[in-house]
PDB file of C-alpha atoms in Angstrom:
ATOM      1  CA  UNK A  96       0.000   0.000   0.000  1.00 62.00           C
ATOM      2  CA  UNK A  97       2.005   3.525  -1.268  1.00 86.00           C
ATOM      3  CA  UNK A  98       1.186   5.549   1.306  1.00 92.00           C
ATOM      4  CA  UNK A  99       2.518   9.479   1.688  1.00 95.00           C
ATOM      5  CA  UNK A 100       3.925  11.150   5.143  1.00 97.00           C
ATOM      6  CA  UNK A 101       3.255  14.770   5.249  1.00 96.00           C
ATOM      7  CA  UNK A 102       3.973  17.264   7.786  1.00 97.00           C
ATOM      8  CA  UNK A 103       0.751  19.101   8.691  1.00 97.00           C
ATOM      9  CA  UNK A 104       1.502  22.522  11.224  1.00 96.00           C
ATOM     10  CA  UNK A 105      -1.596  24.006  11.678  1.00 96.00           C
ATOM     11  CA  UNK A 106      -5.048  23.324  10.170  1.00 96.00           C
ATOM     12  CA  UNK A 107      -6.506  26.426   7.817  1.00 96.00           C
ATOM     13  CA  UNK A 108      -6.923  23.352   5.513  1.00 95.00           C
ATOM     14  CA  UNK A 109     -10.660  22.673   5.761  1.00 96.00           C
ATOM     15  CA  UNK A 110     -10.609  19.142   4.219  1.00 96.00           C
ATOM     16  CA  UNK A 111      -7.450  18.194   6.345  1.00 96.00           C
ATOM     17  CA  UNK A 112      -9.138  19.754   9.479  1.00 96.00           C
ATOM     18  CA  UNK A 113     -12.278  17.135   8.841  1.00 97.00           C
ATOM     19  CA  UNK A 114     -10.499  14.759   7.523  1.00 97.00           C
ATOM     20  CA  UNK A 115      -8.081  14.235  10.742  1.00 97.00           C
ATOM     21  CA  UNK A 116     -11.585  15.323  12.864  1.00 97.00           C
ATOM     22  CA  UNK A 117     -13.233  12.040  11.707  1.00 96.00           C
ATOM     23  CA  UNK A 118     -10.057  10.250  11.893  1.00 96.00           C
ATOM     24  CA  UNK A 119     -10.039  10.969  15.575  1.00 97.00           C
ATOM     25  CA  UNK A 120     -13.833  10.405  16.618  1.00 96.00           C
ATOM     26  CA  UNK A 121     -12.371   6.775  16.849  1.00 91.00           C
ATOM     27  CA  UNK A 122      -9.712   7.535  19.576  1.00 92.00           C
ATOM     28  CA  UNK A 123     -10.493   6.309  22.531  1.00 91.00           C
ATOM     29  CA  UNK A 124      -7.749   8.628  24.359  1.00 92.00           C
ATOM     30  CA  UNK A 125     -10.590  11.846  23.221  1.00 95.00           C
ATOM     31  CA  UNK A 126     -14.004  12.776  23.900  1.00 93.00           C
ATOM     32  CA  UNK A 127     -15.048  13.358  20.124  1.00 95.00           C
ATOM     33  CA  UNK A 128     -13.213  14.190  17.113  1.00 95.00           C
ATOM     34  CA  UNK A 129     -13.428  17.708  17.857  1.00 96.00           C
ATOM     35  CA  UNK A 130     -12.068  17.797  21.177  1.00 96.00           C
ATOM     36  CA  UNK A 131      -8.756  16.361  19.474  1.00 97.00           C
ATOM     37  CA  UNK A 132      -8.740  18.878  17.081  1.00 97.00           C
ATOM     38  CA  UNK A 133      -9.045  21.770  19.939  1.00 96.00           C
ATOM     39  CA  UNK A 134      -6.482  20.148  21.861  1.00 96.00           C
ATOM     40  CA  UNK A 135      -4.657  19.720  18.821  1.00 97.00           C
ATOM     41  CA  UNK A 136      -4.929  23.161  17.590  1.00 96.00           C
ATOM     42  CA  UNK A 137      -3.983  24.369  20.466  1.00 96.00           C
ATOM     43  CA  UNK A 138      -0.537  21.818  20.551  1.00 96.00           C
ATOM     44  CA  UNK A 139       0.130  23.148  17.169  1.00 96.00           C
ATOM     45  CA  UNK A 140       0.755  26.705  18.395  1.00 95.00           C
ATOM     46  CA  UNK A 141       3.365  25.667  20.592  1.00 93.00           C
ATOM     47  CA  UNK A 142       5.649  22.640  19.696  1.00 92.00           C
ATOM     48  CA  UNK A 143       3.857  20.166  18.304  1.00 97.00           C
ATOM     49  CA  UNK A 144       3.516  18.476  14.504  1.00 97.00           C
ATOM     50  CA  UNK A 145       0.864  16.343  13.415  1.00 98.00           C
ATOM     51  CA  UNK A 146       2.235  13.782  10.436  1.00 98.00           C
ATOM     52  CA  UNK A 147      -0.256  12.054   8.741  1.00 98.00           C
ATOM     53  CA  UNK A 148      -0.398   9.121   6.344  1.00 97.00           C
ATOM     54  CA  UNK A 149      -2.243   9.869   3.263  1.00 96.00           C
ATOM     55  CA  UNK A 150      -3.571   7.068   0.365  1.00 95.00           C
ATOM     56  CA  UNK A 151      -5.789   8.441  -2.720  1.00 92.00           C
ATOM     57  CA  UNK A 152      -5.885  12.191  -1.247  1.00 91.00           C
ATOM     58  CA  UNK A 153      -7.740  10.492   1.860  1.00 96.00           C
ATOM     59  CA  UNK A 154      -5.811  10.811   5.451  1.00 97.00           C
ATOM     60  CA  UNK A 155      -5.887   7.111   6.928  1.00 97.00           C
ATOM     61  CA  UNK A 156      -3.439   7.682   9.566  1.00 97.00           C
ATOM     62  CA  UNK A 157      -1.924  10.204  11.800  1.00 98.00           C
ATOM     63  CA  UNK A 158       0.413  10.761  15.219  1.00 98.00           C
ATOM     64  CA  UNK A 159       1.822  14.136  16.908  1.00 98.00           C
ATOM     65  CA  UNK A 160       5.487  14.694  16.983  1.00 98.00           C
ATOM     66  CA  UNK A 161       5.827  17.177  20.248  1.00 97.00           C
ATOM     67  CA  UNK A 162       9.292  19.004  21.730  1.00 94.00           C
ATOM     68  CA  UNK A 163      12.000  21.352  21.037  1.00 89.00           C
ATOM     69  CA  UNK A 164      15.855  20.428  20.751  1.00 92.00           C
ATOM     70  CA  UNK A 165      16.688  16.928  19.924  1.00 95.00           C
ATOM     71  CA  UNK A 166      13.989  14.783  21.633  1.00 96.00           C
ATOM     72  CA  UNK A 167      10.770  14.713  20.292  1.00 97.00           C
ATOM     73  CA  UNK A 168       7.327  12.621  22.041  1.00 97.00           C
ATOM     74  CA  UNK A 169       5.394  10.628  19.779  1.00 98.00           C
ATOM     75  CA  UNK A 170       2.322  10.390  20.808  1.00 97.00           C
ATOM     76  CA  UNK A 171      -1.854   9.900  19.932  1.00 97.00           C
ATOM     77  CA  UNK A 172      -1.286   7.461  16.454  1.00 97.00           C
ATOM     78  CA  UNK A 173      -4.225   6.183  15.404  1.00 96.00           C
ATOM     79  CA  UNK A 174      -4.938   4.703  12.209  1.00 96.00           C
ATOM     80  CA  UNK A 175      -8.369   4.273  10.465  1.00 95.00           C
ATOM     81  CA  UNK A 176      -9.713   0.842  10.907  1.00 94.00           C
ATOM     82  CA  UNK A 177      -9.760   0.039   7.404  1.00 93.00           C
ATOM     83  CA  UNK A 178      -6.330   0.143   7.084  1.00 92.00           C
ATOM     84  CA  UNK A 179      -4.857  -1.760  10.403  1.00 91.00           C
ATOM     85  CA  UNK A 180      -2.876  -4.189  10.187  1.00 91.00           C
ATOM     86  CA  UNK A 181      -1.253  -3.287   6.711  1.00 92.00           C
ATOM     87  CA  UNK A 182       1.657  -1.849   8.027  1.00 90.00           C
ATOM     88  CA  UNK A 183       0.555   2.030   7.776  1.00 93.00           C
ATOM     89  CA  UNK A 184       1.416   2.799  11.676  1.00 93.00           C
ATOM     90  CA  UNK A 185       5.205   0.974  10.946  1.00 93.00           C
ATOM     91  CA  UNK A 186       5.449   2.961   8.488  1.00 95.00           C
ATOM     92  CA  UNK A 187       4.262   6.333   9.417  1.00 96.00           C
ATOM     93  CA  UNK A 188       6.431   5.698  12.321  1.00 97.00           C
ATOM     94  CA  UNK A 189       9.681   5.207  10.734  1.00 96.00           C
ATOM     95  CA  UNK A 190       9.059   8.430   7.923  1.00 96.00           C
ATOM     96  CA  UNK A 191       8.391  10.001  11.121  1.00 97.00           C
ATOM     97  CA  UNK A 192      11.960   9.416  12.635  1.00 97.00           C
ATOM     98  CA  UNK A 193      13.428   9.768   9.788  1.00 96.00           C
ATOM     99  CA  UNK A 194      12.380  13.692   9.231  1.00 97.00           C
ATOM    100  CA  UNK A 195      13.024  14.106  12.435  1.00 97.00           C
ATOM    101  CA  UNK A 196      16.200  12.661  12.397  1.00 96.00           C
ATOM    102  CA  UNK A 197      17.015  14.914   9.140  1.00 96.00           C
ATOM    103  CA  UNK A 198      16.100  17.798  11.477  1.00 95.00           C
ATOM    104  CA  UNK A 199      18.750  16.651  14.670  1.00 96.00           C
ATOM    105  CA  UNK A 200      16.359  14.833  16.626  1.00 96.00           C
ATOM    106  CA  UNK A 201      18.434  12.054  18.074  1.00 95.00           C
ATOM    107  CA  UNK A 202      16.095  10.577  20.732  1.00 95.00           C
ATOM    108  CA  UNK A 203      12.230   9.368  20.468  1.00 96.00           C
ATOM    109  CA  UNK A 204       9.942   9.223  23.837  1.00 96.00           C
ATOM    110  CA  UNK A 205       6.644   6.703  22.876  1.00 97.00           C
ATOM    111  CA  UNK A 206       3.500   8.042  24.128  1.00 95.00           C
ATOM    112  CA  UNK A 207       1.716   4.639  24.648  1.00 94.00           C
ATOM    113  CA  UNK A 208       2.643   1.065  24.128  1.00 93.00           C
ATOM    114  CA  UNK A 209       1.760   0.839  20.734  1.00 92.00           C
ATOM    115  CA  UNK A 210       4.287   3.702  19.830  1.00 96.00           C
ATOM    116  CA  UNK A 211       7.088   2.023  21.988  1.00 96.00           C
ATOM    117  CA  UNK A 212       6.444  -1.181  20.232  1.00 94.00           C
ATOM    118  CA  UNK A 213       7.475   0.114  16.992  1.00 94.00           C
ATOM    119  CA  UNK A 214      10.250   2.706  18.330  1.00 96.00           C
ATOM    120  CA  UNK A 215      11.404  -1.056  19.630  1.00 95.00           C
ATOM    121  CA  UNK A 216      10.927  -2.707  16.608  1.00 92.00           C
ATOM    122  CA  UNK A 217      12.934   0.568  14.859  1.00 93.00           C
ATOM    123  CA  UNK A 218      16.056   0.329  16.954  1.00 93.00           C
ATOM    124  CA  UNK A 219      15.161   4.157  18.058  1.00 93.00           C
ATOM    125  CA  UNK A 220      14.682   2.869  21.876  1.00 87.00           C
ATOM    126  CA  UNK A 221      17.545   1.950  23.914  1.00 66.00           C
TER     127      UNK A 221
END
């Protein structure tokens, strides 16, 4: 499955804002959809990026990349449940280090188990 990692800063982008609003209705670590996007907007202003996974224009996956200097926390990855278990969070994951990495990030803190898991499976977790 080709899948595209983009870097998303803030969310003017009305398809992108519902797009990652429905994506999120799902999470269980948010009330609704729109309470991660106000908790989310308000991350954004500060130090926080959301990547997201992207197939056929549609966003399928997504996690927050938060922190200054050279550690960043993953954290809040969820991927739609028509596309678990294909690899997209492994993937999203690593594209994820690896921008950071490009940027001087040398060390990755997982925000749940699911995140460490990969990190793990990565080598970015000593």
């Amino acid at each position: 499955m080709p899948i595209q990692i983009t870097a998303i800063t803030d969310l003017k982008d009305v398809v992108i804002r519902n797009q990652v609003e429905r994506l999120y209705e799902i999470s269980p670590e948010f009330g609704s959809g729109q309470d991660a996007i106000t908790t989310l907007e308000n991350a954004l202003e500060q130090d926080t990026i959301l990547y997201v996974a992207m197939f056929n224009d549609k966003i399928i996956g997504a996690i927050w990349s938060e922190g200054t200097g050279t550690t960043r926390l993953l954290e809040y990855v969820i991927i739609h449940p028509a596309n678990r278990n294909r690899g997209v969070a492994d993937r999203l994951i690593s594209e994820v280090c690896r921008i950071e990495e490009e940027k001087g990030v040398t060390t990755f803190q997982p925000g749940c188990g699911a995140i460490h898991r990969c990190l793990v499976h990565l080598g970015k977790l000593q």
